[in-house]
């Protein structure tokens, strides 16, 4: 294997894995502070899935109505079903306004109020119009602007490189090994710090809003290194996925006033959230939809309901929601100006991820022991800002704000620390993975295994969960993991081997999916996005706790001793009603 | 939803094996509402794993999957196969770029051209505590140009670019428009100097190919025409 030449060894102060908002914002901060930074990304930076976010970025600017930091904080805590860490949430809301103004000064084109300020629209679970937006392409313009800033500050990109292993020894991060997708070959990146910002992992599910690239690769790498994941059972299902495709139709549609209707033409949210109606948080709306569908009130008795935009009128739809209109027309041949759009819940966002402290440093246990030099931010991480359920528009803000905080902390670390030695034989792990995929001749195709995984995850660990289904799913997962050992690929070459990196991704999906299921089986309560049919109530006495989960030789090990940070005098847990 | 038989010819090229690109034919059965990307996935996942192409969001926002189908530059994920008559498809990489493998082209030069126009706000004025004030109609003026997903479909369809590869091309010029017409920007003169060049705006001969190719229906030619006017105004 081509690995030994100087070309394949890079010594660089800071490595960032992933080029979505979190990765780019961190890289920009590090570069501005004058350090060398390399961004390793398996797609060109502007292809990252942050660009798929549509509706807005949350900040209490109070441009459209009264608002306050305290209210943003309360909404986020309540939205999290009290599992979010309140120190993290406080830092988040305090920094959010600065983050948005910074973006505006960088040149992000925001939609404007009549007096020329950044416009803000209502969003689910937020008590005030707080979503700063650019029509319905907010993530897209933020991503492109950040990329352009990175160009300005000479951030070095390794585009189309896929990370195959983390170099961690004695609890110190020393770099990563990545495969050059275009030319083939393994590269060693020897660095003082590594930031994991690889985004979400909705591709574990069949119906998902996520991109093909969202396969949670860094989560599998964390598990492989004997480190834990946190709160993986909390998967957000977005209520307005385009029927059958799962493609996101922005919550901005409801923010602008769209209705959700069942087969009787009824705005059924009045039964489930009489106050907030369609603008209840996503977990509440998705459960309501699924209940309507399960009770036979889906459209034509099928597994979808309607998103109705018609009363908004053509002008508003085309000005504020052009992408929503375009997606429905293009993929379902439905003209949202004239007809209601078929929708269903779609796996959208992962509240769990790689556990980190408030400084974005990766931790290895419930006590908070830090892995030196290893950081994480954005959807891949779990700080835990979103607890059991995230509010819409808090994700772009999370990725941006904690991307910047990560960049700041990393810069400080770079000044204070030198390089650690590489591990001995740094290429071994990555080389073994590639050899086993390249050399297999008798097994089955990875696509078959992936499809079965996705189908069963959507079927058995979706909006409503019960123990029997999940135990069944666990068995299926074990079988799929066995079958994966003999997976085979057609392409044995070096140049742009899509077959190879897809096969690798399937292994990663299988690895962390088991943690989602084990966490969901163990948590015998319903909180936020996690709903157990046998345990329909939240149980603060036993379950106001985070889940940490490790993969060990004896199987998955769970630890529920990490408690969320709660300011009892300010935001004590209350019943969550909308 | 019904199944249909289709014949797909794909221009294949593996730099490790092939001296030059060649057509390979696939006969397959697909759902009749399949997109071009669905068809490529079907081939790659179930028939021939060696096929290489780029894709990610499958919802026409990431810009990965631009390619040429039956003579037209399209975004594979956005294009239903029934856009084309008959059940025959000819799929090839974006013209005007060098092929890395199969449908994957080298986009580095395309992104380098973006850098030439300084794709970031240039500010001389002091930065306010809050936001710069920009009126809704001033935002509206740049809104559509900011939709560009940098897929390359326009630039690859431009005959002026085929004739001269140093030409900035429609995507980079559209990016220049997005900043020159941004009321917050103080870098107009610099940027106008860059595009008022033999490889800049004047190589646009208003052929409209770019506008026809744009999967986001951006009125590119119109914006480039406004740029020409701006350059002229600036030189008076």
PDB file of C-alpha atoms in Angstrom, chain A residues 44 46-47 49 51-52 63 101 104-118 134-135 137 140-141 144 147-149 151-152 160 182 203 208-213 244-247 318-319 322-323 326-327 330-331 445 447 450-451 490-491 493-499 502 505, chain B residues 1 14-16 33 35 37 41 44-64 77-78 100-101 104 106-108 111 115 119-121 123 127-136 139-140 142-143 146-151 175 178-179 182 184 215-216:
ATOM      1  CA  UNK A  44     -15.808  19.387  -0.761  1.00  0.00           C
ATOM      2  CA  UNK A  46     -19.505  23.490   0.459  1.00  0.00           C
ATOM      3  CA  UNK A  47     -21.118  20.045   0.078  1.00  0.00           C
ATOM      4  CA  UNK A  49     -24.828  18.907   5.184  1.00  0.00           C
ATOM      5  CA  UNK A  51     -26.022  23.526   3.988  1.00  0.00           C
ATOM      6  CA  UNK A  52     -29.196  21.459   4.113  1.00  0.00           C
ATOM      7  CA  UNK A  63     -35.635  42.455  16.119  1.00  0.00           C
ATOM      8  CA  UNK A 101     -23.693  39.529  14.340  1.00  0.00           C
ATOM      9  CA  UNK A 104     -23.627  39.353   9.418  1.00  0.00           C
ATOM     10  CA  UNK A 105     -20.315  41.201   9.471  1.00  0.00           C
ATOM     11  CA  UNK A 106     -18.715  38.383   7.473  1.00  0.00           C
ATOM     12  CA  UNK A 107     -21.322  39.048   4.806  1.00  0.00           C
ATOM     13  CA  UNK A 108     -24.056  36.472   5.330  1.00  0.00           C
ATOM     14  CA  UNK A 109     -27.072  37.663   3.328  1.00  0.00           C
ATOM     15  CA  UNK A 110     -29.925  37.688   5.862  1.00  0.00           C
ATOM     16  CA  UNK A 111     -33.569  38.418   5.133  1.00  0.00           C
ATOM     17  CA  UNK A 112     -34.379  41.848   6.533  1.00  0.00           C
ATOM     18  CA  UNK A 113     -37.077  43.644   8.490  1.00  0.00           C
ATOM     19  CA  UNK A 114     -38.579  46.784   6.968  1.00  0.00           C
ATOM     20  CA  UNK A 115     -36.104  48.904   8.954  1.00  0.00           C
ATOM     21  CA  UNK A 116     -33.154  46.910   7.624  1.00  0.00           C
ATOM     22  CA  UNK A 117     -32.358  44.669  10.602  1.00  0.00           C
ATOM     23  CA  UNK A 118     -31.935  40.892  10.463  1.00  0.00           C
ATOM     24  CA  UNK A 134     -32.137  33.934   4.885  1.00  0.00           C
ATOM     25  CA  UNK A 135     -35.323  32.909   3.048  1.00  0.00           C
ATOM     26  CA  UNK A 137     -31.591  28.555   2.731  1.00  0.00           C
ATOM     27  CA  UNK A 140     -26.539  27.115   2.863  1.00  0.00           C
ATOM     28  CA  UNK A 141     -25.583  30.804   3.118  1.00  0.00           C
ATOM     29  CA  UNK A 144     -20.778  29.233   1.982  1.00  0.00           C
ATOM     30  CA  UNK A 147     -16.020  28.579   3.585  1.00  0.00           C
ATOM     31  CA  UNK A 148     -15.229  31.904   1.911  1.00  0.00           C
ATOM     32  CA  UNK A 149     -13.814  33.261   5.171  1.00  0.00           C
ATOM     33  CA  UNK A 151     -10.382  30.840   1.942  1.00  0.00           C
ATOM     34  CA  UNK A 152      -9.561  34.394   2.987  1.00  0.00           C
ATOM     35  CA  UNK A 160     -12.159  14.126  -0.217  1.00  0.00           C
ATOM     36  CA  UNK A 182      -9.211  10.742  -5.149  1.00  0.00           C
ATOM     37  CA  UNK A 203     -28.160   7.446   7.583  1.00  0.00           C
ATOM     38  CA  UNK A 208     -34.093  10.399   6.967  1.00  0.00           C
ATOM     39  CA  UNK A 209     -33.507  14.004   6.053  1.00  0.00           C
ATOM     40  CA  UNK A 210     -29.771  13.413   6.183  1.00  0.00           C
ATOM     41  CA  UNK A 211     -27.304  13.326   3.308  1.00  0.00           C
ATOM     42  CA  UNK A 212     -25.543  10.173   2.104  1.00  0.00           C
ATOM     43  CA  UNK A 213     -22.451  11.481   3.858  1.00  0.00           C
ATOM     44  CA  UNK A 244     -41.303   8.474   1.107  1.00  0.00           C
ATOM     45  CA  UNK A 245     -38.124  10.495   0.516  1.00  0.00           C
ATOM     46  CA  UNK A 246     -37.617  11.829   4.052  1.00  0.00           C
ATOM     47  CA  UNK A 247     -36.162  15.022   2.555  1.00  0.00           C
ATOM     48  CA  UNK A 318     -42.017  32.252  -3.115  1.00  0.00           C
ATOM     49  CA  UNK A 319     -40.309  34.914  -1.010  1.00  0.00           C
ATOM     50  CA  UNK A 322     -38.957  28.922  -2.229  1.00  0.00           C
ATOM     51  CA  UNK A 323     -36.947  25.802  -1.459  1.00  0.00           C
ATOM     52  CA  UNK A 326     -39.297  23.565  -5.097  1.00  0.00           C
ATOM     53  CA  UNK A 327     -38.632  20.314  -3.205  1.00  0.00           C
ATOM     54  CA  UNK A 330     -39.614  18.347  -7.818  1.00  0.00           C
ATOM     55  CA  UNK A 331     -39.803  15.163  -5.789  1.00  0.00           C
ATOM     56  CA  UNK A 445     -22.331  -6.408  -0.902  1.00  0.00           C
ATOM     57  CA  UNK A 447     -25.394  -2.052   0.219  1.00  0.00           C
ATOM     58  CA  UNK A 450     -26.935  -1.192   4.929  1.00  0.00           C
ATOM     59  CA  UNK A 451     -30.440  -1.392   3.491  1.00  0.00           C
ATOM     60  CA  UNK A 490     -16.227  -4.856  -6.503  1.00  0.00           C
ATOM     61  CA  UNK A 491     -13.731  -2.045  -6.840  1.00  0.00           C
ATOM     62  CA  UNK A 493      -8.513   0.113  -7.161  1.00  0.00           C
ATOM     63  CA  UNK A 494      -7.075   3.255  -5.598  1.00  0.00           C
ATOM     64  CA  UNK A 495      -8.647   6.035  -7.617  1.00  0.00           C
ATOM     65  CA  UNK A 496     -11.942   7.409  -6.328  1.00  0.00           C
ATOM     66  CA  UNK A 497     -13.067   4.135  -4.861  1.00  0.00           C
ATOM     67  CA  UNK A 498     -16.645   4.924  -3.848  1.00  0.00           C
ATOM     68  CA  UNK A 499     -17.225   1.246  -3.149  1.00  0.00           C
ATOM     69  CA  UNK A 502     -19.224   3.261   1.327  1.00  0.00           C
ATOM     70  CA  UNK A 505     -19.269   3.756   6.314  1.00  0.00           C
TER      71      UNK A 505
ATOM     72  CA  UNK B   1     -45.488   3.352  -9.006  1.00  0.00           C
ATOM     73  CA  UNK B  14     -10.458   4.479 -14.624  1.00  0.00           C
ATOM     74  CA  UNK B  15      -7.080   6.240 -14.713  1.00  0.00           C
ATOM     75  CA  UNK B  16      -5.393   3.102 -13.350  1.00  0.00           C
ATOM     76  CA  UNK B  33     -40.309   7.860 -10.681  1.00  0.00           C
ATOM     77  CA  UNK B  35     -34.159  10.233 -10.577  1.00  0.00           C
ATOM     78  CA  UNK B  37     -29.170   9.604  -8.994  1.00  0.00           C
ATOM     79  CA  UNK B  41     -27.252   4.222  -7.002  1.00  0.00           C
ATOM     80  CA  UNK B  44     -23.505   1.080  -8.101  1.00  0.00           C
ATOM     81  CA  UNK B  45     -25.181  -0.753  -5.216  1.00  0.00           C
ATOM     82  CA  UNK B  46     -26.577  -3.764  -7.047  1.00  0.00           C
ATOM     83  CA  UNK B  47     -24.921  -4.218 -10.416  1.00  0.00           C
ATOM     84  CA  UNK B  48     -21.458  -2.715 -10.663  1.00  0.00           C
ATOM     85  CA  UNK B  49     -19.722  -1.419  -7.542  1.00  0.00           C
ATOM     86  CA  UNK B  50     -16.816  -0.025  -9.537  1.00  0.00           C
ATOM     87  CA  UNK B  51     -18.870   2.918 -10.839  1.00  0.00           C
ATOM     88  CA  UNK B  52     -17.732   6.216  -9.289  1.00  0.00           C
ATOM     89  CA  UNK B  53     -19.759   9.428  -8.976  1.00  0.00           C
ATOM     90  CA  UNK B  54     -20.282  12.138  -6.390  1.00  0.00           C
ATOM     91  CA  UNK B  55     -23.486  12.570  -4.397  1.00  0.00           C
ATOM     92  CA  UNK B  56     -24.485  13.662  -0.958  1.00  0.00           C
ATOM     93  CA  UNK B  57     -27.649  15.542   0.025  1.00  0.00           C
ATOM     94  CA  UNK B  58     -29.936  14.081  -2.701  1.00  0.00           C
ATOM     95  CA  UNK B  59     -32.122  17.179  -2.262  1.00  0.00           C
ATOM     96  CA  UNK B  60     -30.435  19.589  -4.692  1.00  0.00           C
ATOM     97  CA  UNK B  61     -28.629  21.796  -2.172  1.00  0.00           C
ATOM     98  CA  UNK B  62     -25.086  20.375  -1.824  1.00  0.00           C
ATOM     99  CA  UNK B  63     -24.131  20.630  -5.497  1.00  0.00           C
ATOM    100  CA  UNK B  64     -22.173  17.349  -5.688  1.00  0.00           C
ATOM    101  CA  UNK B  77     -30.539  14.023  -7.738  1.00  0.00           C
ATOM    102  CA  UNK B  78     -33.007  16.583  -8.987  1.00  0.00           C
ATOM    103  CA  UNK B 100     -10.673  11.837 -12.251  1.00  0.00           C
ATOM    104  CA  UNK B 101     -12.696   8.662 -12.619  1.00  0.00           C
ATOM    105  CA  UNK B 104     -16.033  12.338 -11.035  1.00  0.00           C
ATOM    106  CA  UNK B 106     -11.544  17.624 -10.954  1.00  0.00           C
ATOM    107  CA  UNK B 107     -13.253  20.689  -9.443  1.00  0.00           C
ATOM    108  CA  UNK B 108     -10.108  22.255  -7.957  1.00  0.00           C
ATOM    109  CA  UNK B 111     -12.924  26.528  -6.786  1.00  0.00           C
ATOM    110  CA  UNK B 115     -10.853  32.710  -5.017  1.00  0.00           C
ATOM    111  CA  UNK B 119     -15.366  35.908  -2.406  1.00  0.00           C
ATOM    112  CA  UNK B 120     -15.790  37.649   0.935  1.00  0.00           C
ATOM    113  CA  UNK B 121     -17.083  40.965   2.189  1.00  0.00           C
ATOM    114  CA  UNK B 123     -14.953  46.365   4.647  1.00  0.00           C
ATOM    115  CA  UNK B 127     -18.087  47.508  12.077  1.00  0.00           C
ATOM    116  CA  UNK B 128     -21.244  48.309  14.059  1.00  0.00           C
ATOM    117  CA  UNK B 129     -22.087  46.764  17.430  1.00  0.00           C
ATOM    118  CA  UNK B 130     -25.122  45.141  15.888  1.00  0.00           C
ATOM    119  CA  UNK B 131     -25.883  44.389  12.224  1.00  0.00           C
ATOM    120  CA  UNK B 132     -25.254  46.581   9.182  1.00  0.00           C
ATOM    121  CA  UNK B 133     -28.547  48.047   8.053  1.00  0.00           C
ATOM    122  CA  UNK B 134     -29.695  46.627   4.716  1.00  0.00           C
ATOM    123  CA  UNK B 135     -33.188  47.168   3.368  1.00  0.00           C
ATOM    124  CA  UNK B 136     -35.382  44.267   2.211  1.00  0.00           C
ATOM    125  CA  UNK B 139     -31.295  41.973   0.218  1.00  0.00           C
ATOM    126  CA  UNK B 140     -33.688  40.915  -2.528  1.00  0.00           C
ATOM    127  CA  UNK B 142     -28.602  39.554  -3.983  1.00  0.00           C
ATOM    128  CA  UNK B 143     -30.919  36.819  -2.650  1.00  0.00           C
ATOM    129  CA  UNK B 146     -26.726  33.550  -3.107  1.00  0.00           C
ATOM    130  CA  UNK B 147     -28.707  30.400  -3.901  1.00  0.00           C
ATOM    131  CA  UNK B 148     -25.830  29.196  -6.121  1.00  0.00           C
ATOM    132  CA  UNK B 149     -24.703  25.741  -4.958  1.00  0.00           C
ATOM    133  CA  UNK B 150     -21.376  25.762  -6.880  1.00  0.00           C
ATOM    134  CA  UNK B 151     -22.279  22.574  -8.745  1.00  0.00           C
ATOM    135  CA  UNK B 175     -20.227  35.197  -7.032  1.00  0.00           C
ATOM    136  CA  UNK B 178     -23.306  38.679  -5.189  1.00  0.00           C
ATOM    137  CA  UNK B 179     -20.595  40.810  -3.519  1.00  0.00           C
ATOM    138  CA  UNK B 182     -24.108  43.749  -1.662  1.00  0.00           C
ATOM    139  CA  UNK B 184     -22.391  46.332   2.800  1.00  0.00           C
ATOM    140  CA  UNK B 215     -30.443  23.485 -11.621  1.00  0.00           C
ATOM    141  CA  UNK B 216     -31.504  26.249  -9.240  1.00  0.00           C
TER     142      UNK B 216
END
